[in-house]
Each structure stands twice: as structure tokens, then as C-alpha cells.
Amino acid sequence: VCLYWFTSIAMVFLNKYLLDSPSLRLDAPLFVTFFQCAMTAALCLGLSLGAACGPPCPSLPSLRLDPKVSRSVLPLSAVFIGMVTSNNLCLKHVGVAFYNVGRSLTTVFNVLLSYLLLKQTTSLYALLACGVIIGGFWLGVDQEGAEGTLSWTGIFFGILASLCVSLNAIYTKKVLPVVDGSIWRLTFYNNVNACVLFFPLMMLLGEFRTLYHFDKLGSPSFWGMMTLGGVFGFAIGYVTGLQIKFTSPLTHNVSGTAKACAQTVLAVIYFEEAKSFLWWTSNLMVLGGSFAYTWVKGLEMRKVQEDPNVKNGERNETGV
């Protein structure tokens, strides 16, 4: 849990520096995201080759690029690009302290998309928790506007990031059989596809021109920070899996909620920001609603496991 907290919080602060630091002045968010995807693909391949040379490791299967599999994973890769890009663009345009609230609608989209795409219904208590999250989100937007720090661009990308995170979870379940259920293979193909798809996007938005005129392109410290960002981008997926493996999915959700709270407090202290009572209330509403939703779904799942007579449809209902 501590490793997950450290990796996740460090990655957010590091990405904020790379995306929006006044000292760096690099306006190339797609390039930063592309580099992290390339690092993740390279690390997956490197670890796989290392495992092949040493003792057999079932969790690190051998990796090779199969064009047929790559095409099958492509729809998920498009969603994945939307997710990582909108996450980074949201972070670029909003403060780290508001970042959690700005992309807090993931749970709401989970419920909505599960109903629209999977025909799964949600209990009243879970819907009430979603209502609290939406209320906290709107209060947070209102308070950011009152303080003069609101970025509608950041809000747009935060909502888009929430939608893409939900779609990514749904598409991942559909695509996993293509890679024999291996998260490692899926991560590898996803990031390789993303690297290819980012090239025309960077060209279209003129980021190659931006990089050409970037005064720190030959700086070892800049590339050191970029490499560190790539390592943390790879590590977050691994430590998330570790946290779920050694605790439980429910504990992981609770840990993520608590981590978001700690991250917000650290950001306010680090950037020396002064926030109003209502601003803090919006954060508490988002965190409280997320925790309540996790708790309700946990109780429902436990009830399903303990009751052998639960119908199939009811089992699906608790799987949102």
C-alpha cells in the first residue's frame, strides 16, 4: 500500500513538472505521453527478455509483436490513448490539488456505461453515492471559479479522462482473451500501438516543431526527468497489481481514495495555496462519495458470495 501511494503521488507531481513547469516551458503534452508509452513498452520487453534468460517466470511471458494481435487490440489502444492523453492534459491545465476532483466522475461513468453497454443496473444506495460525487464535482468547479483558478479546458479533459477510464476498463475485459488473459502482453501491445498512433497526432499539432525549438532538448537533466517519468508510468501499473494481489480489490479502492486525500493535502502545502472551506467540502464530498460507493459495492458483492441462491442477473448487477 505504501509503495502504491509513493509511486502514484510521485508520478502525479513529476508529470505536473514535465507538463506545466514555468522553468521547463515545454508545451508538448503528447510527446511527454508518447515517451512514457515508449518507456513502458521497452521495459515490458526488457523484463520479458530478462525472464527468458533466467529462471522461468509465469507472470512474465515471452513477448513478440504479432501484427494480427496488434490489430485486435487497436480499439482498446484508441481508448487507452484517449485516457492517458486526457489525464495528462487535465493535469496540465489544473492544479495538482484540484486534479482529483477534476477527474472524479469515473465512478459515475462506470455506472452509466455499465447500464448502457452491459445492461447492468445499480442499487439505490450506490446511485446516492454517485449523486454525492457529482455534487462534490460541481461544488469544486464553482469554488475554483470563485478563486479565479478555474480552467474549463482542464475540466473538459478531466471529464473526458473519467469517461475514457471507464471505457478502458470495459474494453480491457473484451480484449484480454486475445492476449491469452495476460496483462503483461496487453500492456505491451497497448503501448506499442499507442506509440505508432501518437506520431501523426504530434505532427498534426505541431509538437515536432515545438521540440525543435525547445532550448533544453540536449539537457541531461531534462532527459533524466523524462526517463524517471517513464519508469513511474510503467511502475504504477505493476504496483497497482501488487496492491490488489496482496490485499483485495475493495482495499485497493479504499487505498486509492485515501491516497487522493493525501495527494490533495500535499499539493496545497507544497504549492502554498490557500483554499476556502467550501473548496475543502467539495473534496470531502468527492472522497466520501467514492468511499461510500466502494463500501456499498463491497457489501453487495459479499452478499452475493454468501448467498448461493443469487440469480445470474443479480450477480452481474454487483459487478459494476
CSV table of C-alpha atoms in Angstrom, one decimal:
chain,number,residue,atom,x,y,z
A,1,VAL,CA,0.0,0.0,0.0
A,2,CYS,CA,2.9,2.4,0.9
A,3,LEU,CA,4.6,1.6,-2.4
A,4,TYR,CA,1.4,2.3,-4.3
A,5,TRP,CA,0.9,5.6,-2.5
A,6,PHE,CA,4.5,6.7,-3.1
A,7,THR,CA,4.5,5.7,-6.8
A,8,SER,CA,1.1,7.3,-7.6
A,9,ILE,CA,1.7,10.6,-5.8
A,10,ALA,CA,5.3,10.9,-7.2
A,11,MET,CA,4.1,10.2,-10.7
A,12,VAL,CA,1.4,13.0,-10.5
A,13,PHE,CA,3.9,15.6,-9.2
A,14,LEU,CA,6.5,14.6,-11.7
A,15,ASN,CA,4.0,14.8,-14.6
A,16,LYS,CA,2.9,18.2,-13.4
A,17,TYR,CA,6.5,19.4,-13.7
A,18,LEU,CA,7.0,17.9,-17.2
A,19,LEU,CA,3.7,19.2,-18.5
A,20,ASP,CA,3.4,22.7,-16.9
A,21,SER,CA,6.6,23.8,-15.2
A,22,PRO,CA,7.4,27.5,-15.6
A,23,SER,CA,11.1,26.6,-15.5
A,24,LEU,CA,10.8,23.9,-18.2
A,25,ARG,CA,8.3,25.7,-20.5
A,26,LEU,CA,7.7,22.6,-22.7
A,27,ASP,CA,4.3,22.8,-24.5
A,28,ALA,CA,4.3,19.3,-25.8
A,29,PRO,CA,2.0,17.1,-23.7
A,30,LEU,CA,1.6,14.5,-26.4
A,31,PHE,CA,5.3,14.0,-26.7
A,32,VAL,CA,5.6,13.5,-22.9
A,33,THR,CA,2.8,10.9,-23.0
A,34,PHE,CA,4.4,9.3,-26.1
A,35,PHE,CA,7.7,9.0,-24.3
A,36,GLN,CA,6.1,7.3,-21.3
A,37,CYS,CA,4.3,4.8,-23.5
A,38,ALA,CA,7.6,4.0,-25.3
A,39,MET,CA,9.4,3.6,-22.0
A,40,THR,CA,6.6,1.2,-20.8
A,41,ALA,CA,6.8,-0.9,-24.0
A,42,ALA,CA,10.6,-1.0,-23.8
A,43,LEU,CA,10.6,-2.0,-20.1
A,44,CYS,CA,8.0,-4.7,-20.7
A,45,LEU,CA,10.2,-6.2,-23.5
A,46,GLY,CA,13.3,-5.9,-21.4
A,47,LEU,CA,11.8,-7.6,-18.4
A,48,SER,CA,10.4,-10.3,-20.6
A,49,LEU,CA,13.9,-11.0,-22.2
A,50,GLY,CA,15.5,-11.0,-18.8
A,51,ALA,CA,13.0,-13.5,-17.5
A,52,ALA,CA,13.6,-15.7,-20.6
A,53,CYS,CA,17.3,-15.7,-19.9
A,54,GLY,CA,16.9,-16.6,-16.2
A,55,PRO,CA,14.5,-18.9,-14.2
A,56,PRO,CA,11.0,-19.3,-15.8
A,57,CYS,CA,8.6,-16.7,-14.5
A,58,PRO,CA,4.9,-17.3,-15.3
A,59,SER,CA,3.9,-13.7,-14.6
A,60,LEU,CA,6.4,-12.5,-17.3
A,61,PRO,CA,5.5,-14.3,-20.6
A,62,SER,CA,7.7,-14.0,-23.6
A,63,LEU,CA,6.7,-11.0,-25.8
A,64,ARG,CA,6.8,-10.7,-29.6
A,65,LEU,CA,5.0,-8.4,-31.8
A,66,ASP,CA,2.2,-10.1,-33.7
A,67,PRO,CA,0.5,-7.8,-36.3
A,68,LYS,CA,-2.8,-9.8,-36.1
A,69,VAL,CA,-2.9,-9.4,-32.3
A,70,SER,CA,-1.9,-5.8,-32.6
A,71,ARG,CA,-4.9,-5.1,-34.9
A,72,SER,CA,-7.2,-6.9,-32.5
A,73,VAL,CA,-6.0,-4.7,-29.6
A,74,LEU,CA,-6.3,-1.5,-31.7
A,75,PRO,CA,-9.8,-0.4,-30.5
A,76,LEU,CA,-8.6,-0.6,-26.9
A,77,SER,CA,-5.4,1.2,-27.8
A,78,ALA,CA,-7.5,4.1,-29.2
A,79,VAL,CA,-9.4,4.4,-25.8
A,80,PHE,CA,-6.1,4.0,-24.0
A,81,ILE,CA,-4.6,6.9,-25.9
A,82,GLY,CA,-7.7,9.0,-25.0
A,83,MET,CA,-7.3,8.0,-21.3
A,84,VAL,CA,-3.6,8.8,-20.9
A,85,THR,CA,-3.7,11.9,-23.0
A,86,SER,CA,-6.7,13.4,-21.4
A,87,ASN,CA,-5.3,12.6,-17.9
A,88,ASN,CA,-2.1,14.5,-18.7
A,89,LEU,CA,-4.0,17.4,-20.4
A,90,CYS,CA,-6.2,17.7,-17.4
A,91,LEU,CA,-3.2,17.8,-15.1
A,92,LYS,CA,-1.5,20.4,-17.4
A,93,HIS,CA,-4.4,22.8,-17.1
A,94,VAL,CA,-5.5,22.3,-13.4
A,95,GLY,CA,-3.5,22.3,-10.2
A,96,VAL,CA,-2.5,19.1,-8.5
A,97,ALA,CA,-4.8,19.9,-5.6
A,98,PHE,CA,-7.8,20.1,-7.9
A,99,TYR,CA,-6.7,17.2,-10.1
A,100,ASN,CA,-8.6,14.5,-8.1
A,101,VAL,CA,-11.9,16.5,-8.2
A,102,GLY,CA,-11.4,17.4,-11.9
A,103,ARG,CA,-11.4,13.7,-12.9
A,104,SER,CA,-13.7,12.4,-10.2
A,105,LEU,CA,-16.6,11.3,-12.4
A,106,THR,CA,-15.1,7.9,-13.3
A,107,THR,CA,-17.4,6.1,-10.8
A,108,VAL,CA,-20.4,7.9,-12.3
A,109,PHE,CA,-19.4,6.9,-15.9
A,110,ASN,CA,-18.8,3.3,-14.6
A,111,VAL,CA,-22.5,3.1,-13.5
A,112,LEU,CA,-23.8,4.8,-16.7
A,113,LEU,CA,-21.8,2.8,-19.2
A,114,SER,CA,-22.5,-0.5,-17.3
A,115,TYR,CA,-26.2,0.2,-17.8
A,116,LEU,CA,-25.9,1.4,-21.4
A,117,LEU,CA,-23.4,-1.2,-22.7
A,118,LEU,CA,-23.7,-4.2,-20.3
A,119,LYS,CA,-27.4,-3.7,-19.2
A,120,GLN,CA,-26.3,-3.9,-15.5
A,121,THR,CA,-28.4,-2.0,-13.0
A,122,THR,CA,-27.2,-0.3,-9.9
A,123,SER,CA,-28.6,-0.2,-6.3
A,124,LEU,CA,-30.2,2.9,-4.9
A,125,TYR,CA,-27.5,3.3,-2.3
A,126,ALA,CA,-24.8,3.2,-4.9
A,127,LEU,CA,-26.7,5.8,-7.0
A,128,LEU,CA,-26.9,8.1,-4.0
A,129,ALA,CA,-23.1,7.8,-3.5
A,130,CYS,CA,-22.8,8.8,-7.2
A,131,GLY,CA,-25.0,11.8,-6.5
A,132,VAL,CA,-22.7,12.9,-3.7
A,133,ILE,CA,-19.7,12.6,-6.1
A,134,ILE,CA,-21.5,14.7,-8.8
A,135,GLY,CA,-22.4,17.3,-6.1
A,136,GLY,CA,-18.8,17.5,-5.0
A,137,PHE,CA,-17.6,17.9,-8.5
A,138,TRP,CA,-19.9,20.8,-9.3
A,139,LEU,CA,-19.1,22.5,-5.9
A,140,GLY,CA,-15.4,22.1,-6.7
A,141,VAL,CA,-15.8,23.7,-10.1
A,142,ASP,CA,-17.8,26.5,-8.6
A,143,GLN,CA,-15.1,27.2,-5.9
A,144,GLU,CA,-12.3,27.0,-8.5
A,145,GLY,CA,-14.2,29.7,-10.4
A,146,ALA,CA,-14.7,31.8,-7.3
A,147,GLU,CA,-10.9,31.7,-6.6
A,148,GLY,CA,-10.1,32.6,-10.2
A,149,THR,CA,-8.2,29.4,-10.9
A,150,LEU,CA,-10.8,27.6,-13.0
A,151,SER,CA,-9.7,26.2,-16.3
A,152,TRP,CA,-12.7,25.0,-18.5
A,153,THR,CA,-10.1,23.3,-20.7
A,154,GLY,CA,-8.9,21.3,-17.7
A,155,ILE,CA,-12.5,20.5,-16.7
A,156,PHE,CA,-13.3,19.2,-20.2
A,157,PHE,CA,-10.2,16.9,-20.2
A,158,GLY,CA,-11.0,15.8,-16.7
A,159,ILE,CA,-14.5,14.7,-17.7
A,160,LEU,CA,-13.1,13.1,-20.9
A,161,ALA,CA,-10.4,11.3,-18.8
A,162,SER,CA,-13.2,9.9,-16.5
A,163,LEU,CA,-15.1,8.6,-19.5
A,164,CYS,CA,-12.0,7.0,-21.0
A,165,VAL,CA,-11.0,5.3,-17.8
A,166,SER,CA,-14.5,3.7,-17.6
A,167,LEU,CA,-14.4,2.7,-21.3
A,168,ASN,CA,-10.8,1.4,-20.9
A,169,ALA,CA,-12.0,-1.0,-18.1
A,170,ILE,CA,-14.9,-2.3,-20.2
A,171,TYR,CA,-12.7,-2.8,-23.4
A,172,THR,CA,-9.9,-4.4,-21.4
A,173,LYS,CA,-12.3,-7.2,-20.4
A,174,LYS,CA,-13.3,-7.7,-24.0
A,175,VAL,CA,-9.7,-7.7,-25.4
A,176,LEU,CA,-8.0,-9.8,-22.7
A,177,PRO,CA,-8.8,-13.2,-24.4
A,178,VAL,CA,-6.9,-12.0,-27.5
A,179,VAL,CA,-3.7,-11.9,-25.4
A,180,ASP,CA,-4.5,-15.1,-23.5
A,181,GLY,CA,-5.6,-13.2,-20.4
A,182,SER,CA,-2.1,-11.7,-19.9
A,183,ILE,CA,-2.0,-8.2,-18.6
A,184,TRP,CA,1.7,-8.0,-19.5
A,185,ARG,CA,1.0,-8.8,-23.1
A,186,LEU,CA,-1.9,-6.4,-23.2
A,187,THR,CA,0.2,-3.6,-21.7
A,188,PHE,CA,3.0,-4.3,-24.3
A,189,TYR,CA,0.6,-4.2,-27.3
A,190,ASN,CA,-1.3,-1.2,-26.0
A,191,ASN,CA,1.8,0.9,-25.6
A,192,VAL,CA,3.3,-0.2,-28.9
A,193,ASN,CA,0.1,0.7,-30.7
A,194,ALA,CA,-0.1,4.0,-28.8
A,195,CYS,CA,3.5,4.9,-29.9
A,196,VAL,CA,2.5,4.4,-33.5
A,197,LEU,CA,-0.7,6.4,-33.2
A,198,PHE,CA,0.9,9.3,-31.4
A,199,PHE,CA,3.2,10.1,-34.3
A,200,PRO,CA,0.5,11.6,-36.7
A,201,LEU,CA,-1.1,13.3,-33.7
A,202,MET,CA,2.1,15.0,-32.7
A,203,MET,CA,2.7,16.0,-36.3
A,204,LEU,CA,-0.8,17.4,-36.7
A,205,LEU,CA,-0.5,19.5,-33.5
A,206,GLY,CA,3.0,20.8,-34.4
A,207,GLU,CA,4.8,19.3,-31.5
A,208,PHE,CA,7.8,18.3,-33.6
A,209,ARG,CA,8.3,22.0,-34.3
A,210,THR,CA,8.0,22.8,-30.6
A,211,LEU,CA,10.6,20.2,-29.8
A,212,TYR,CA,13.0,21.5,-32.5
A,213,HIS,CA,12.9,25.0,-30.8
A,214,PHE,CA,13.0,23.6,-27.2
A,215,ASP,CA,16.1,25.0,-25.5
A,216,LYS,CA,16.6,22.1,-23.1
A,217,LEU,CA,16.4,19.3,-25.7
A,218,GLY,CA,20.1,18.5,-25.2
A,219,SER,CA,19.9,18.8,-21.4
A,220,PRO,CA,20.8,15.5,-19.5
A,221,SER,CA,18.6,16.7,-16.5
A,222,PHE,CA,15.6,17.0,-18.8
A,223,TRP,CA,16.0,13.5,-20.2
A,224,GLY,CA,16.7,12.2,-16.7
A,225,MET,CA,13.3,13.6,-15.6
A,226,MET,CA,11.6,12.2,-18.7
A,227,THR,CA,13.1,8.8,-18.1
A,228,LEU,CA,12.1,8.9,-14.5
A,229,GLY,CA,8.5,9.8,-15.6
A,230,GLY,CA,8.5,6.8,-17.9
A,231,VAL,CA,9.7,4.5,-15.2
A,232,PHE,CA,7.0,5.7,-12.8
A,233,GLY,CA,4.4,5.4,-15.6
A,234,PHE,CA,5.4,1.7,-16.0
A,235,ALA,CA,5.7,1.1,-12.3
A,236,ILE,CA,2.2,2.4,-11.4
A,237,GLY,CA,0.6,-0.5,-13.3
A,238,TYR,CA,2.8,-3.0,-11.6
A,239,VAL,CA,2.3,-1.7,-8.0
A,240,THR,CA,-1.4,-1.4,-8.6
A,241,GLY,CA,-1.5,-5.1,-9.4
A,242,LEU,CA,0.7,-5.8,-6.4
A,243,GLN,CA,-1.7,-3.9,-4.1
A,244,ILE,CA,-4.7,-5.8,-5.4
A,245,LYS,CA,-2.9,-9.1,-5.2
A,246,PHE,CA,-1.7,-8.7,-1.6
A,247,THR,CA,-4.9,-7.0,-0.3
A,248,SER,CA,-8.1,-7.1,-2.3
A,249,PRO,CA,-9.9,-5.0,-5.0
A,250,LEU,CA,-12.0,-3.4,-2.2
A,251,THR,CA,-9.0,-2.5,-0.2
A,252,HIS,CA,-7.3,-1.1,-3.4
A,253,ASN,CA,-10.3,1.2,-3.9
A,254,VAL,CA,-10.3,2.4,-0.3
A,255,SER,CA,-6.5,2.9,-0.5
A,256,GLY,CA,-6.9,4.9,-3.8
A,257,THR,CA,-9.5,7.2,-2.1
A,258,ALA,CA,-7.2,7.8,0.9
A,259,LYS,CA,-4.3,8.4,-1.4
A,260,ALA,CA,-6.2,11.0,-3.3
A,261,CYS,CA,-6.9,12.8,0.0
A,262,ALA,CA,-3.2,12.8,1.0
A,263,GLN,CA,-2.2,13.9,-2.5
A,264,THR,CA,-4.6,16.9,-2.3
A,265,VAL,CA,-3.2,18.0,1.1
A,266,LEU,CA,0.4,17.6,0.0
A,267,ALA,CA,-0.3,19.7,-3.2
A,268,VAL,CA,-1.9,22.5,-1.2
A,269,ILE,CA,1.1,22.5,1.2
A,270,TYR,CA,3.8,22.2,-1.5
A,271,PHE,CA,2.3,24.9,-3.8
A,272,GLU,CA,1.5,27.1,-0.7
A,273,GLU,CA,-2.2,27.5,-1.8
A,274,ALA,CA,-5.0,28.9,0.4
A,275,LYS,CA,-8.3,27.2,-0.1
A,276,SER,CA,-11.8,28.1,1.2
A,277,PHE,CA,-14.0,25.9,3.4
A,278,LEU,CA,-16.4,25.1,0.5
A,279,TRP,CA,-13.4,24.1,-1.6
A,280,TRP,CA,-12.4,21.5,1.0
A,281,THR,CA,-16.0,20.5,1.3
A,282,SER,CA,-16.1,19.6,-2.4
A,283,ASN,CA,-13.1,17.4,-2.0
A,284,LEU,CA,-14.6,15.7,1.1
A,285,MET,CA,-17.9,15.1,-0.9
A,286,VAL,CA,-16.0,13.5,-3.8
A,287,LEU,CA,-13.8,11.3,-1.5
A,288,GLY,CA,-16.8,10.5,0.8
A,289,GLY,CA,-19.0,9.6,-2.2
A,290,SER,CA,-16.2,7.4,-3.7
A,291,PHE,CA,-15.7,5.6,-0.4
A,292,ALA,CA,-19.4,5.1,0.1
A,293,TYR,CA,-19.8,3.7,-3.3
A,294,THR,CA,-16.9,1.3,-2.7
A,295,TRP,CA,-18.3,0.2,0.6
A,296,VAL,CA,-21.8,-0.4,-0.8
A,297,LYS,CA,-20.5,-2.4,-3.7
A,298,GLY,CA,-18.3,-4.4,-1.3
A,299,LEU,CA,-21.4,-5.3,0.8
A,300,GLU,CA,-23.3,-6.3,-2.2
A,301,MET,CA,-20.5,-8.5,-3.5
A,302,ARG,CA,-20.2,-10.1,-0.1
A,303,LYS,CA,-23.9,-10.8,0.0
A,304,VAL,CA,-23.7,-12.4,-3.5
A,305,GLN,CA,-20.8,-14.7,-2.3
A,306,GLU,CA,-22.6,-15.7,0.8
A,307,ASP,CA,-25.9,-16.4,-0.8
A,308,PRO,CA,-25.7,-19.5,-3.1
A,309,ASN,CA,-29.3,-18.9,-4.4
A,310,VAL,CA,-28.5,-15.5,-6.0
A,311,LYS,CA,-29.6,-15.4,-9.7
A,312,ASN,CA,-27.2,-14.8,-12.5
A,313,GLY,CA,-28.6,-11.4,-13.3
A,314,GLU,CA,-28.1,-10.3,-9.7
A,315,ARG,CA,-24.5,-11.4,-9.8
A,316,ASN,CA,-24.0,-9.2,-12.9
A,317,GLU,CA,-25.7,-6.3,-11.2
A,318,THR,CA,-23.0,-6.3,-8.5
A,319,GLY,CA,-20.1,-6.4,-11.0
A,320,VAL,CA,-20.2,-2.7,-12.0
